[in-house]
Amino acid sequence: MHTTTPSEITRQIRGLIERLNRGGQAVHLPVRPESDAIVNECFRNVEAKISRSGGRMLCGWQLWEWPHVMAEAEFHAVWVSPEGEMVEITPKPDGETRILFVPDERRRYTGIAVDNVRIPLRDDQLIRHFIRASELKTLVINRGERATQYGHVSIPADEIGPILEIQTFTRQSIASGLRDHCPCFCGSGGKYKRCHGRQFEKTLSEWN
C-alpha cells in the first residue's frame, strides 16, 4: 500500500472535500519541516512552533490517495504565521514535498484521536472490506479509556485480532492487483467474493 498526495482534484476528491467541509477548498502546500519536527506529530509540532514564533494552529484535513483504490482524509494541523501564511511544518514519512490540505476553522484539536475519512475509488468488495476493517480498527483502539491514552495501547488479541486479519488480508490482496471477482488471495481457486469475501462480510456486519 502506497498513498500519496493527490496530484489533482478529481470528481471523487471533490466529493470527499464536500463531505469533510461543505463549500471548503483544498490547497496544495509545500512541506517546510522545522528542524525538530517529528513525523506524524503535527499537533505537537505546531504547538512547539507557536511557542517559539507565535502564530496559531489551523486544523483541517490532509488528503491522501491510494491510486485507483481509495482516497482518505487525515485530521491534521498546519501552522499559520503571524502574517497569516499557512505553512506545513511536519515532515512526511515517504518524503512528500507537498500536501493537499482542506482547512476547517470549525475544528479544534482536543487530544482525542480522530479517524481518517475514506472513500473507495472503484466499486469493489475488497476495497469496501479494507475500508470497513480500517474504521473498526480505529474504533477498537479508541474504545473507552483508550481514547485518551497516548503511545503504546494494550488491546486484547481477541478484541482486535479478527479486524487486523481482515485488514491485512484485503490490503495484501489489493496490493497484489486482485479484485473481488479474481481468485482469492488464499489460493483456494474460488473468487474472493465467494471465498474469504463471504466470511469477511459476515464478520464485518456483525461487529459493533
Short mmCIF file of C-alpha atoms in Angstrom, two decimals:
data_model
loop_
_atom_site.label_atom_id
_atom_site.label_comp_id
_atom_site.label_asym_id
_atom_site.label_seq_id
_atom_site.Cartn_x
_atom_site.Cartn_y
_atom_site.Cartn_z
CA MET A 1 0.00 0.00 0.00
CA HIS A 2 1.42 3.36 -1.01
CA THR A 3 -0.55 6.53 -0.53
CA THR A 4 0.50 9.83 -1.99
CA THR A 5 -0.66 13.43 -2.25
CA PRO A 6 -3.36 13.71 -4.94
CA SER A 7 -1.91 15.47 -7.96
CA GLU A 8 -5.28 16.86 -8.99
CA ILE A 9 -8.73 17.41 -7.55
CA THR A 10 -10.85 14.85 -9.35
CA ARG A 11 -14.62 14.50 -9.11
CA GLN A 12 -14.15 11.88 -6.38
CA ILE A 13 -11.70 14.03 -4.43
CA ARG A 14 -14.11 16.95 -4.71
CA GLY A 15 -16.84 14.72 -3.28
CA LEU A 16 -14.60 13.86 -0.35
CA ILE A 17 -13.87 17.54 0.28
CA GLU A 18 -17.61 18.31 0.32
CA ARG A 19 -18.15 15.50 2.80
CA LEU A 20 -15.45 16.91 5.08
CA ASN A 21 -16.36 20.60 4.87
CA ARG A 22 -19.23 21.67 2.65
CA GLY A 23 -18.07 24.52 0.45
CA GLY A 24 -14.48 24.02 1.59
CA GLN A 25 -11.48 24.47 -0.66
CA ALA A 26 -8.34 22.36 -0.87
CA VAL A 27 -4.93 23.94 -1.29
CA HIS A 28 -1.53 22.45 -2.09
CA LEU A 29 1.08 23.49 0.48
CA PRO A 30 4.83 22.86 0.21
CA VAL A 31 6.34 20.85 3.06
CA ARG A 32 8.75 23.06 5.02
CA PRO A 33 9.56 21.00 8.12
CA GLU A 34 11.00 22.51 11.26
CA SER A 35 14.35 21.04 12.33
CA ASP A 36 12.83 19.49 15.47
CA ALA A 37 9.54 18.41 13.91
CA ILE A 38 8.51 14.77 14.24
CA VAL A 39 6.80 12.68 11.55
CA ASN A 40 3.08 12.12 12.28
CA GLU A 41 3.09 14.57 15.20
CA CYS A 42 1.56 17.60 13.53
CA PHE A 43 -0.28 18.89 16.60
CA ARG A 44 2.78 18.77 18.85
CA ASN A 45 4.91 20.26 16.08
CA VAL A 46 2.55 23.18 15.59
CA GLU A 47 2.23 23.80 19.33
CA ALA A 48 6.05 23.91 19.63
CA LYS A 49 6.28 26.30 16.68
CA ILE A 50 3.68 28.61 18.21
CA SER A 51 5.64 28.74 21.47
CA ARG A 52 8.75 29.84 19.53
CA SER A 53 7.34 32.06 16.81
CA GLY A 54 3.76 32.96 17.67
CA GLY A 55 1.05 32.44 15.11
CA ARG A 56 -1.72 29.89 15.52
CA MET A 57 -2.84 26.36 14.77
CA LEU A 58 -5.20 25.70 11.87
CA CYS A 59 -6.89 22.31 11.85
CA GLY A 60 -8.36 20.59 8.84
CA TRP A 61 -7.73 17.56 6.68
CA GLN A 62 -4.71 16.32 4.79
CA LEU A 63 -5.79 14.36 1.72
CA TRP A 64 -4.13 11.16 0.56
CA GLU A 65 -4.73 8.88 -2.39
CA TRP A 66 -4.03 5.20 -2.99
CA PRO A 67 -4.26 5.46 -6.80
CA HIS A 68 -7.23 3.57 -8.29
CA VAL A 69 -8.11 2.20 -4.84
CA MET A 70 -9.20 4.83 -2.33
CA ALA A 71 -8.84 8.40 -1.13
CA GLU A 72 -8.69 9.35 2.53
CA ALA A 73 -8.60 12.42 4.69
CA GLU A 74 -6.40 12.59 7.79
CA PHE A 75 -7.23 15.03 10.59
CA HIS A 76 -4.29 17.40 10.50
CA ALA A 77 -2.91 20.76 11.61
CA VAL A 78 -0.68 23.33 9.93
CA TRP A 79 0.96 26.41 11.37
CA VAL A 80 -0.36 29.86 10.44
CA SER A 81 2.32 32.53 10.74
CA PRO A 82 1.66 35.90 12.42
CA GLU A 83 1.39 37.29 8.86
CA GLY A 84 -1.36 34.80 8.02
CA GLU A 85 0.60 32.32 5.84
CA MET A 86 -0.36 28.62 6.09
CA VAL A 87 2.79 26.51 6.49
CA GLU A 88 3.15 22.73 6.60
CA ILE A 89 5.93 22.19 9.15
CA THR A 90 5.55 18.42 9.69
CA PRO A 91 7.87 16.10 7.72
CA LYS A 92 6.40 13.22 5.74
CA PRO A 93 7.46 9.57 6.13
CA ASP A 94 7.83 8.98 2.39
CA GLY A 95 9.43 12.31 1.52
CA GLU A 96 6.33 14.05 0.19
CA THR A 97 7.25 17.60 -0.83
CA ARG A 98 3.73 19.00 -0.73
CA ILE A 99 0.34 18.20 0.79
CA LEU A 100 -3.25 18.79 -0.25
CA PHE A 101 -4.94 20.44 2.74
CA VAL A 102 -8.58 21.31 3.43
CA PRO A 103 -8.79 23.98 6.16
CA ASP A 104 -11.70 23.73 8.59
CA GLU A 105 -11.89 26.63 11.04
CA ARG A 106 -14.63 24.82 12.99
CA ARG A 107 -12.27 22.02 14.02
CA ARG A 108 -10.13 22.01 17.16
CA TYR A 109 -7.56 19.56 18.44
CA THR A 110 -8.77 18.09 21.75
CA GLY A 111 -6.27 15.29 22.25
CA ILE A 112 -8.79 12.65 21.17
CA ALA A 113 -7.91 10.58 18.09
CA VAL A 114 -9.99 11.30 15.00
CA ASP A 115 -10.27 8.54 12.42
CA ASN A 116 -9.45 9.08 8.77
CA VAL A 117 -12.36 9.52 6.38
CA ARG A 118 -12.05 7.07 3.48
CA ILE A 119 -13.83 6.63 0.16
CA PRO A 120 -13.35 3.90 -2.48
CA LEU A 121 -12.22 4.97 -5.93
CA ARG A 122 -13.88 2.00 -7.60
CA ASP A 123 -16.72 -0.40 -6.83
CA ASP A 124 -15.00 -3.43 -5.35
CA GLN A 125 -15.85 -5.55 -2.31
CA LEU A 126 -12.17 -5.94 -1.42
CA ILE A 127 -11.81 -2.17 -1.07
CA ARG A 128 -15.04 -1.84 0.89
CA HIS A 129 -13.90 -4.55 3.28
CA PHE A 130 -10.48 -2.93 3.72
CA ILE A 131 -12.08 0.44 4.48
CA ARG A 132 -14.57 -1.03 6.95
CA ALA A 133 -11.84 -3.02 8.73
CA SER A 134 -9.71 0.15 8.98
CA GLU A 135 -12.65 2.02 10.53
CA LEU A 136 -13.32 -0.75 13.03
CA LYS A 137 -9.63 -0.94 13.96
CA THR A 138 -9.73 2.73 14.97
CA LEU A 139 -12.95 2.19 16.95
CA VAL A 140 -11.37 -0.68 18.88
CA ILE A 141 -8.12 1.19 19.55
CA ASN A 142 -10.06 4.17 20.92
CA ARG A 143 -12.72 2.26 22.85
CA GLY A 144 -13.39 3.53 26.38
CA GLU A 145 -10.42 4.90 28.31
CA ARG A 146 -8.07 4.02 25.44
CA ALA A 147 -9.32 7.12 23.59
CA THR A 148 -7.22 9.37 25.84
CA GLN A 149 -4.15 7.14 26.10
CA TYR A 150 -1.02 8.11 24.20
CA GLY A 151 1.72 5.90 22.77
CA HIS A 152 1.51 2.13 23.09
CA VAL A 153 -2.02 0.94 23.86
CA SER A 154 -2.55 -2.65 25.03
CA ILE A 155 -5.56 -4.33 23.38
CA PRO A 156 -6.69 -7.93 23.97
CA ALA A 157 -5.93 -10.10 20.93
CA ASP A 158 -9.47 -11.47 20.73
CA GLU A 159 -10.82 -7.93 20.54
CA ILE A 160 -8.73 -6.67 17.64
CA GLY A 161 -7.36 -9.86 16.05
CA PRO A 162 -10.24 -10.57 13.64
CA ILE A 163 -10.19 -6.97 12.39
CA LEU A 164 -6.43 -6.99 11.81
CA GLU A 165 -6.78 -10.27 9.91
CA ILE A 166 -9.34 -8.77 7.53
CA GLN A 167 -7.39 -5.53 7.12
CA THR A 168 -4.12 -7.35 6.37
CA PHE A 169 -5.69 -9.89 4.01
CA THR A 170 -7.58 -7.31 1.97
CA ARG A 171 -4.62 -4.90 1.84
CA GLN A 172 -2.34 -7.65 0.51
CA SER A 173 -4.98 -8.73 -1.99
CA ILE A 174 -5.46 -5.20 -3.35
CA ALA A 175 -1.70 -4.53 -3.43
CA SER A 176 -1.31 -7.73 -5.49
CA GLY A 177 -3.66 -6.29 -8.11
CA LEU A 178 -6.61 -8.55 -7.25
CA ARG A 179 -10.28 -7.56 -7.45
CA ASP A 180 -13.33 -9.13 -5.87
CA HIS A 181 -14.05 -11.26 -8.95
CA CYS A 182 -10.47 -12.61 -9.06
CA PRO A 183 -9.29 -15.89 -7.49
CA CYS A 184 -8.99 -15.37 -3.74
CA PHE A 185 -5.58 -14.46 -2.30
CA CYS A 186 -5.71 -17.58 -0.11
CA GLY A 187 -5.17 -19.83 -3.15
CA SER A 188 -8.43 -21.75 -2.93
CA GLY A 189 -9.20 -21.05 -6.58
CA GLY A 190 -12.60 -19.54 -5.78
CA LYS A 191 -13.42 -15.88 -6.35
CA TYR A 192 -12.78 -13.62 -3.36
CA LYS A 193 -16.43 -12.60 -3.08
CA ARG A 194 -17.42 -16.27 -2.79
CA CYS A 195 -14.48 -17.28 -0.59
CA HIS A 196 -12.95 -15.04 2.09
CA GLY A 197 -15.21 -12.20 0.96
CA ARG A 198 -18.28 -14.10 2.14
CA GLN A 199 -16.69 -14.84 5.52
CA PHE A 200 -15.44 -11.27 6.00
CA GLU A 201 -18.80 -9.79 5.02
CA LYS A 202 -20.43 -11.75 7.84
CA THR A 203 -17.77 -10.79 10.38
CA LEU A 204 -17.88 -7.08 9.49
CA SER A 205 -21.68 -6.92 9.50
CA GLU A 206 -21.85 -8.49 12.97
CA TRP A 207 -19.19 -6.22 14.55
CA ASN A 208 -20.31 -3.45 16.89
#
